[in-house]
Amino acid sequence: MSLLRIDASIRHDGSASRALADTAQDHWLRTTTDTRVVRREVGVTPLPSDAWARALSASAATDQDRTAEEREALDLTALLVDELAAADAYLFAVPLYNFGVSQHFKTYVDLVVADFRMGPGSRPVTAGKPGVLVTVQGGNYSPGTPKEGWDHATAWMRRILEDVWEIDLDIVTREFTLVGVNPALDAFTEMAERIETAAHADARHAGRRLAKRQVESASR
């Protein structure tokens, strides 16, 4: 059984999204057997931002008319989709940046969709496979909070992963990751600690459930 893990955090040390994803991955490994984890870093090792445009240009041109850069872009899209096709399950760790989706994860999504196997009219190679989306927010944008609705990333990621890519998706969220970093949030220290504890409990459950759903998906 193979797990494809995508990390979009721009840092290693102190990354809350990585920590939650580590918890989910650890419990996936404990629950399943004959496992293999393939990792792709799109935050600390970004994909080229101009590759999507080149891939689209290449798709509209004949092979002999394609530039070397366009061929490289097509090869990259094929590689990314090959990784998705080879995996039995998925773990996406994507933090909220500036109230929106990580630019690095957006670039990843654009390149994947540029491949004919994931584009309009095709049944995606990810269809029916289980996945977990781990996402974290520095503040708290839950219903009833002063900044309710400021999270412009989670709903978009859900549309892509769940509706467009047809992944059987679980979502694990942790808010208030900037408590202890931003003094303006010091009043929420105890709440942030409870949220962190609950989020890791959710991640443990999601990891175990991912393994179970993976087996069920493979037996269909």
PDB file of C-alpha atoms in Angstrom:
ATOM      1  CA  MET A   1       0.000   0.000   0.000  1.00  0.00           C
ATOM      2  CA  SER A   2       1.410   3.380  -0.946  1.00  0.00           C
ATOM      3  CA  LEU A   3       0.724   6.838   0.446  1.00  0.00           C
ATOM      4  CA  LEU A   4       1.509  10.006  -1.498  1.00  0.00           C
ATOM      5  CA  ARG A   5       2.161  12.912   0.852  1.00  0.00           C
ATOM      6  CA  ILE A   6       2.236  16.508  -0.376  1.00  0.00           C
ATOM      7  CA  ASP A   7       3.622  19.210   1.958  1.00  0.00           C
ATOM      8  CA  ALA A   8       3.059  22.878   1.107  1.00  0.00           C
ATOM      9  CA  SER A   9       4.580  24.526   4.184  1.00  0.00           C
ATOM     10  CA  ILE A  10       7.450  26.901   3.413  1.00  0.00           C
ATOM     11  CA  ARG A  11       9.402  25.669   6.431  1.00  0.00           C
ATOM     12  CA  HIS A  12      10.422  22.463   8.139  1.00  0.00           C
ATOM     13  CA  ASP A  13      11.050  23.464  11.761  1.00  0.00           C
ATOM     14  CA  GLY A  14       7.987  24.572  13.669  1.00  0.00           C
ATOM     15  CA  SER A  15       5.534  23.755  10.918  1.00  0.00           C
ATOM     16  CA  ALA A  16       2.116  23.020  12.410  1.00  0.00           C
ATOM     17  CA  SER A  17       0.811  21.426   9.218  1.00  0.00           C
ATOM     18  CA  ARG A  18       3.779  19.051   9.071  1.00  0.00           C
ATOM     19  CA  ALA A  19       3.283  18.079  12.708  1.00  0.00           C
ATOM     20  CA  LEU A  20      -0.372  17.199  12.125  1.00  0.00           C
ATOM     21  CA  ALA A  21       0.464  15.320   8.935  1.00  0.00           C
ATOM     22  CA  ASP A  22       3.194  13.416  10.795  1.00  0.00           C
ATOM     23  CA  THR A  23       0.583  12.301  13.329  1.00  0.00           C
ATOM     24  CA  ALA A  24      -1.791  11.126  10.607  1.00  0.00           C
ATOM     25  CA  GLN A  25       1.000   9.365   8.705  1.00  0.00           C
ATOM     26  CA  ASP A  26       2.294   7.656  11.825  1.00  0.00           C
ATOM     27  CA  HIS A  27      -1.112   6.158  12.593  1.00  0.00           C
ATOM     28  CA  TRP A  28      -1.593   5.175   8.962  1.00  0.00           C
ATOM     29  CA  LEU A  29       1.708   3.280   9.172  1.00  0.00           C
ATOM     30  CA  ARG A  30       0.659   1.612  12.429  1.00  0.00           C
ATOM     31  CA  THR A  31      -2.647   0.452  10.962  1.00  0.00           C
ATOM     32  CA  THR A  32      -1.652  -0.932   7.581  1.00  0.00           C
ATOM     33  CA  THR A  33       1.046  -3.301   6.324  1.00  0.00           C
ATOM     34  CA  ASP A  34       3.428  -3.499   3.359  1.00  0.00           C
ATOM     35  CA  THR A  35       3.574   0.284   3.237  1.00  0.00           C
ATOM     36  CA  ARG A  36       5.436   2.832   1.172  1.00  0.00           C
ATOM     37  CA  VAL A  37       5.363   6.621   1.585  1.00  0.00           C
ATOM     38  CA  VAL A  38       6.211   8.865  -1.360  1.00  0.00           C
ATOM     39  CA  ARG A  39       6.718  12.513  -0.463  1.00  0.00           C
ATOM     40  CA  ARG A  40       6.686  15.639  -2.573  1.00  0.00           C
ATOM     41  CA  GLU A  41       7.644  18.998  -1.115  1.00  0.00           C
ATOM     42  CA  VAL A  42       5.995  21.873  -2.944  1.00  0.00           C
ATOM     43  CA  GLY A  43       6.601  24.520  -0.270  1.00  0.00           C
ATOM     44  CA  VAL A  44      10.327  24.322   0.487  1.00  0.00           C
ATOM     45  CA  THR A  45      11.015  22.998  -3.030  1.00  0.00           C
ATOM     46  CA  PRO A  46       8.517  24.915  -5.176  1.00  0.00           C
ATOM     47  CA  LEU A  47       7.452  23.834  -8.604  1.00  0.00           C
ATOM     48  CA  PRO A  48       8.287  26.373 -11.334  1.00  0.00           C
ATOM     49  CA  SER A  49       5.575  29.017 -11.456  1.00  0.00           C
ATOM     50  CA  ASP A  50       5.757  29.360 -15.246  1.00  0.00           C
ATOM     51  CA  ALA A  51       5.418  25.642 -15.988  1.00  0.00           C
ATOM     52  CA  TRP A  52       1.621  25.685 -16.082  1.00  0.00           C
ATOM     53  CA  ALA A  53       1.485  28.283 -18.872  1.00  0.00           C
ATOM     54  CA  ARG A  54       4.101  26.351 -20.817  1.00  0.00           C
ATOM     55  CA  ALA A  55       2.214  23.098 -20.378  1.00  0.00           C
ATOM     56  CA  LEU A  56      -0.941  24.702 -21.724  1.00  0.00           C
ATOM     57  CA  SER A  57       0.949  26.127 -24.698  1.00  0.00           C
ATOM     58  CA  ALA A  58       2.486  22.732 -25.363  1.00  0.00           C
ATOM     59  CA  SER A  59      -0.909  21.040 -25.297  1.00  0.00           C
ATOM     60  CA  ALA A  60      -2.089  23.325 -28.112  1.00  0.00           C
ATOM     61  CA  ALA A  61       0.975  22.700 -30.292  1.00  0.00           C
ATOM     62  CA  THR A  62       2.240  19.742 -32.281  1.00  0.00           C
ATOM     63  CA  ASP A  63       5.206  17.893 -30.876  1.00  0.00           C
ATOM     64  CA  GLN A  64       7.601  19.240 -33.473  1.00  0.00           C
ATOM     65  CA  ASP A  65       6.503  22.807 -32.734  1.00  0.00           C
ATOM     66  CA  ARG A  66       7.028  22.557 -28.976  1.00  0.00           C
ATOM     67  CA  THR A  67       9.961  24.297 -27.371  1.00  0.00           C
ATOM     68  CA  ALA A  68      12.304  22.477 -24.997  1.00  0.00           C
ATOM     69  CA  GLU A  69      10.732  24.382 -22.088  1.00  0.00           C
ATOM     70  CA  GLU A  70       7.249  23.298 -23.147  1.00  0.00           C
ATOM     71  CA  ARG A  71       8.305  19.664 -23.341  1.00  0.00           C
ATOM     72  CA  GLU A  72       9.819  19.931 -19.863  1.00  0.00           C
ATOM     73  CA  ALA A  73       6.552  21.366 -18.561  1.00  0.00           C
ATOM     74  CA  LEU A  74       4.552  18.510 -20.073  1.00  0.00           C
ATOM     75  CA  ASP A  75       6.985  15.995 -18.611  1.00  0.00           C
ATOM     76  CA  LEU A  76       6.518  17.602 -15.194  1.00  0.00           C
ATOM     77  CA  THR A  77       2.724  17.407 -15.375  1.00  0.00           C
ATOM     78  CA  ALA A  78       3.000  13.755 -16.402  1.00  0.00           C
ATOM     79  CA  LEU A  79       5.331  13.004 -13.486  1.00  0.00           C
ATOM     80  CA  LEU A  80       2.989  14.609 -10.951  1.00  0.00           C
ATOM     81  CA  VAL A  81      -0.010  12.669 -12.260  1.00  0.00           C
ATOM     82  CA  ASP A  82       2.025   9.453 -12.407  1.00  0.00           C
ATOM     83  CA  GLU A  83       2.653   9.901  -8.670  1.00  0.00           C
ATOM     84  CA  LEU A  84      -1.066  10.341  -8.044  1.00  0.00           C
ATOM     85  CA  ALA A  85      -1.921   7.334 -10.210  1.00  0.00           C
ATOM     86  CA  ALA A  86       0.593   5.076  -8.431  1.00  0.00           C
ATOM     87  CA  ALA A  87      -0.601   5.954  -4.937  1.00  0.00           C
ATOM     88  CA  ASP A  88      -3.329   4.100  -3.061  1.00  0.00           C
ATOM     89  CA  ALA A  89      -4.037   6.983  -0.680  1.00  0.00           C
ATOM     90  CA  TYR A  90      -3.177  10.661  -0.225  1.00  0.00           C
ATOM     91  CA  LEU A  91      -2.112  13.008   2.546  1.00  0.00           C
ATOM     92  CA  PHE A  92      -2.096  16.735   1.781  1.00  0.00           C
ATOM     93  CA  ALA A  93      -0.613  19.149   4.349  1.00  0.00           C
ATOM     94  CA  VAL A  94      -1.462  22.692   3.303  1.00  0.00           C
ATOM     95  CA  PRO A  95      -1.369  25.737   5.607  1.00  0.00           C
ATOM     96  CA  LEU A  96      -3.465  28.876   5.162  1.00  0.00           C
ATOM     97  CA  TYR A  97      -1.287  31.763   3.965  1.00  0.00           C
ATOM     98  CA  ASN A  98      -2.584  35.339   3.968  1.00  0.00           C
ATOM     99  CA  PHE A  99      -6.184  34.107   4.171  1.00  0.00           C
ATOM    100  CA  GLY A 100      -5.842  32.090   0.950  1.00  0.00           C
ATOM    101  CA  VAL A 101      -4.490  28.887  -0.523  1.00  0.00           C
ATOM    102  CA  SER A 102      -0.733  28.424  -0.596  1.00  0.00           C
ATOM    103  CA  GLN A 103       0.620  29.612  -3.941  1.00  0.00           C
ATOM    104  CA  HIS A 104       2.814  26.520  -4.053  1.00  0.00           C
ATOM    105  CA  PHE A 105      -0.139  24.169  -3.672  1.00  0.00           C
ATOM    106  CA  LYS A 106      -2.100  26.174  -6.274  1.00  0.00           C
ATOM    107  CA  THR A 107       0.796  25.739  -8.720  1.00  0.00           C
ATOM    108  CA  TYR A 108       0.780  22.004  -7.993  1.00  0.00           C
ATOM    109  CA  VAL A 109      -2.957  21.761  -8.646  1.00  0.00           C
ATOM    110  CA  ASP A 110      -2.734  23.763 -11.878  1.00  0.00           C
ATOM    111  CA  LEU A 111       0.015  21.521 -13.218  1.00  0.00           C
ATOM    112  CA  VAL A 112      -1.860  18.338 -12.311  1.00  0.00           C
ATOM    113  CA  VAL A 113      -5.041  19.515 -14.014  1.00  0.00           C
ATOM    114  CA  ALA A 114      -3.032  20.385 -17.144  1.00  0.00           C
ATOM    115  CA  ASP A 115      -2.455  16.659 -17.726  1.00  0.00           C
ATOM    116  CA  PHE A 116      -5.138  15.062 -19.907  1.00  0.00           C
ATOM    117  CA  ARG A 117      -5.728  12.343 -17.311  1.00  0.00           C
ATOM    118  CA  MET A 118      -6.956  14.926 -14.789  1.00  0.00           C
ATOM    119  CA  GLY A 119      -8.523  17.488 -17.083  1.00  0.00           C
ATOM    120  CA  PRO A 120     -12.159  18.098 -18.062  1.00  0.00           C
ATOM    121  CA  GLY A 121     -13.919  15.084 -19.527  1.00  0.00           C
ATOM    122  CA  SER A 122     -11.552  12.560 -17.970  1.00  0.00           C
ATOM    123  CA  ARG A 123     -12.141  10.326 -14.981  1.00  0.00           C
ATOM    124  CA  PRO A 124      -9.302  11.398 -12.693  1.00  0.00           C
ATOM    125  CA  VAL A 125      -6.695   8.835 -11.659  1.00  0.00           C
ATOM    126  CA  THR A 126      -7.506   9.804  -8.063  1.00  0.00           C
ATOM    127  CA  ALA A 127     -11.215   8.934  -8.307  1.00  0.00           C
ATOM    128  CA  GLY A 128     -12.514   6.882  -5.408  1.00  0.00           C
ATOM    129  CA  LYS A 129      -9.224   6.739  -3.543  1.00  0.00           C
ATOM    130  CA  PRO A 130      -9.082   7.893   0.096  1.00  0.00           C
ATOM    131  CA  GLY A 131      -7.257  10.986   1.240  1.00  0.00           C
ATOM    132  CA  VAL A 132      -6.711  13.330   4.161  1.00  0.00           C
ATOM    133  CA  LEU A 133      -6.325  17.088   3.922  1.00  0.00           C
ATOM    134  CA  VAL A 134      -4.503  18.628   6.887  1.00  0.00           C
ATOM    135  CA  THR A 135      -4.808  22.395   7.020  1.00  0.00           C
ATOM    136  CA  VAL A 136      -3.900  24.948   9.694  1.00  0.00           C
ATOM    137  CA  GLN A 137      -4.703  28.604  10.310  1.00  0.00           C
ATOM    138  CA  GLY A 138      -2.753  31.130  12.340  1.00  0.00           C
ATOM    139  CA  GLY A 139      -5.953  32.768  13.567  1.00  0.00           C
ATOM    140  CA  ASN A 140      -9.463  31.475  14.027  1.00  0.00           C
ATOM    141  CA  TYR A 141     -12.054  31.976  11.315  1.00  0.00           C
ATOM    142  CA  SER A 142     -14.738  29.641  12.639  1.00  0.00           C
ATOM    143  CA  PRO A 143     -18.440  30.604  12.679  1.00  0.00           C
ATOM    144  CA  GLY A 144     -19.114  33.253  15.302  1.00  0.00           C
ATOM    145  CA  THR A 145     -15.550  34.607  15.415  1.00  0.00           C
ATOM    146  CA  PRO A 146     -14.777  38.222  14.445  1.00  0.00           C
ATOM    147  CA  LYS A 147     -13.063  37.057  11.232  1.00  0.00           C
ATOM    148  CA  GLU A 148     -15.531  34.391  10.238  1.00  0.00           C
ATOM    149  CA  GLY A 149     -15.207  33.713   6.524  1.00  0.00           C
ATOM    150  CA  TRP A 150     -11.622  34.924   6.190  1.00  0.00           C
ATOM    151  CA  ASP A 151     -10.402  31.401   5.408  1.00  0.00           C
ATOM    152  CA  HIS A 152     -10.569  31.495   1.607  1.00  0.00           C
ATOM    153  CA  ALA A 153      -8.548  28.303   1.153  1.00  0.00           C
ATOM    154  CA  THR A 154     -10.285  25.315   2.731  1.00  0.00           C
ATOM    155  CA  ALA A 155     -13.458  25.456   0.650  1.00  0.00           C
ATOM    156  CA  TRP A 156     -11.421  25.792  -2.560  1.00  0.00           C
ATOM    157  CA  MET A 157      -9.183  22.843  -1.652  1.00  0.00           C
ATOM    158  CA  ARG A 158     -12.244  20.783  -0.847  1.00  0.00           C
ATOM    159  CA  ARG A 159     -13.752  21.560  -4.258  1.00  0.00           C
ATOM    160  CA  ILE A 160     -10.539  20.481  -6.004  1.00  0.00           C
ATOM    161  CA  LEU A 161      -9.765  17.355  -4.001  1.00  0.00           C
ATOM    162  CA  GLU A 162     -13.278  16.130  -3.299  1.00  0.00           C
ATOM    163  CA  ASP A 163     -15.306  17.265  -6.304  1.00  0.00           C
ATOM    164  CA  VAL A 164     -12.818  17.658  -9.180  1.00  0.00           C
ATOM    165  CA  TRP A 165     -10.346  14.913  -8.268  1.00  0.00           C
ATOM    166  CA  GLU A 166     -13.092  12.765  -6.679  1.00  0.00           C
ATOM    167  CA  ILE A 167     -11.009  11.801  -3.642  1.00  0.00           C
ATOM    168  CA  ASP A 168     -12.827  10.279  -0.662  1.00  0.00           C
ATOM    169  CA  LEU A 169     -11.657  13.069   1.625  1.00  0.00           C
ATOM    170  CA  ASP A 170     -11.296  13.620   5.362  1.00  0.00           C
ATOM    171  CA  ILE A 171     -10.247  17.047   6.631  1.00  0.00           C
ATOM    172  CA  VAL A 172      -8.248  17.796   9.782  1.00  0.00           C
ATOM    173  CA  THR A 173      -8.007  21.434  10.842  1.00  0.00           C
ATOM    174  CA  ARG A 174      -6.116  23.283  13.535  1.00  0.00           C
ATOM    175  CA  GLU A 175      -6.706  26.980  14.284  1.00  0.00           C
ATOM    176  CA  PHE A 176      -4.757  29.502  16.360  1.00  0.00           C
ATOM    177  CA  THR A 177      -1.285  28.261  15.409  1.00  0.00           C
ATOM    178  CA  LEU A 178       0.043  31.812  15.907  1.00  0.00           C
ATOM    179  CA  VAL A 179      -0.889  31.828  19.580  1.00  0.00           C
ATOM    180  CA  GLY A 180       2.443  32.071  21.384  1.00  0.00           C
ATOM    181  CA  VAL A 181       3.947  33.797  18.346  1.00  0.00           C
ATOM    182  CA  ASN A 182       1.695  36.839  18.016  1.00  0.00           C
ATOM    183  CA  PRO A 183       1.335  38.623  21.396  1.00  0.00           C
ATOM    184  CA  ALA A 184      -2.078  39.923  20.334  1.00  0.00           C
ATOM    185  CA  LEU A 185      -3.374  36.358  20.643  1.00  0.00           C
ATOM    186  CA  ASP A 186      -2.027  35.637  24.135  1.00  0.00           C
ATOM    187  CA  ALA A 187      -5.532  35.716  25.617  1.00  0.00           C
ATOM    188  CA  PHE A 188      -6.365  32.576  23.650  1.00  0.00           C
ATOM    189  CA  THR A 189      -3.514  30.425  24.972  1.00  0.00           C
ATOM    190  CA  GLU A 190      -5.663  27.881  26.786  1.00  0.00           C
ATOM    191  CA  MET A 191      -8.111  27.638  23.898  1.00  0.00           C
ATOM    192  CA  ALA A 192      -5.248  27.144  21.446  1.00  0.00           C
ATOM    193  CA  GLU A 193      -3.849  24.312  23.550  1.00  0.00           C
ATOM    194  CA  ARG A 194      -7.225  22.564  23.560  1.00  0.00           C
ATOM    195  CA  ILE A 195      -7.555  23.058  19.804  1.00  0.00           C
ATOM    196  CA  GLU A 196      -4.079  21.603  19.215  1.00  0.00           C
ATOM    197  CA  THR A 197      -4.817  18.553  21.361  1.00  0.00           C
ATOM    198  CA  ALA A 198      -8.118  17.956  19.587  1.00  0.00           C
ATOM    199  CA  ALA A 199      -6.536  18.407  16.159  1.00  0.00           C
ATOM    200  CA  HIS A 200      -3.878  15.771  16.828  1.00  0.00           C
ATOM    201  CA  ALA A 201      -6.578  13.416  18.097  1.00  0.00           C
ATOM    202  CA  ASP A 202      -8.452  14.040  14.837  1.00  0.00           C
ATOM    203  CA  ALA A 203      -5.240  13.394  12.888  1.00  0.00           C
ATOM    204  CA  ARG A 204      -4.688  10.076  14.660  1.00  0.00           C
ATOM    205  CA  HIS A 205      -8.233   9.027  13.848  1.00  0.00           C
ATOM    206  CA  ALA A 206      -7.880  10.221  10.245  1.00  0.00           C
ATOM    207  CA  GLY A 207      -4.668   8.230   9.797  1.00  0.00           C
ATOM    208  CA  ARG A 208      -6.269   5.031  11.067  1.00  0.00           C
ATOM    209  CA  ARG A 209      -9.409   5.640   9.029  1.00  0.00           C
ATOM    210  CA  LEU A 210      -7.304   6.321   5.944  1.00  0.00           C
ATOM    211  CA  ALA A 211      -5.736   2.884   6.209  1.00  0.00           C
ATOM    212  CA  LYS A 212      -9.142   1.255   6.617  1.00  0.00           C
ATOM    213  CA  ARG A 213     -10.632   3.119   3.647  1.00  0.00           C
ATOM    214  CA  GLN A 214      -7.557   2.279   1.590  1.00  0.00           C
ATOM    215  CA  VAL A 215      -8.123  -1.440   2.102  1.00  0.00           C
ATOM    216  CA  GLU A 216     -11.819  -1.080   1.322  1.00  0.00           C
ATOM    217  CA  SER A 217     -11.043   0.863  -1.861  1.00  0.00           C
ATOM    218  CA  ALA A 218      -8.536  -1.745  -3.041  1.00  0.00           C
ATOM    219  CA  SER A 219     -11.041  -4.577  -2.536  1.00  0.00           C
ATOM    220  CA  ARG A 220     -13.743  -3.038  -4.728  1.00  0.00           C
TER     221      ARG A 220
END
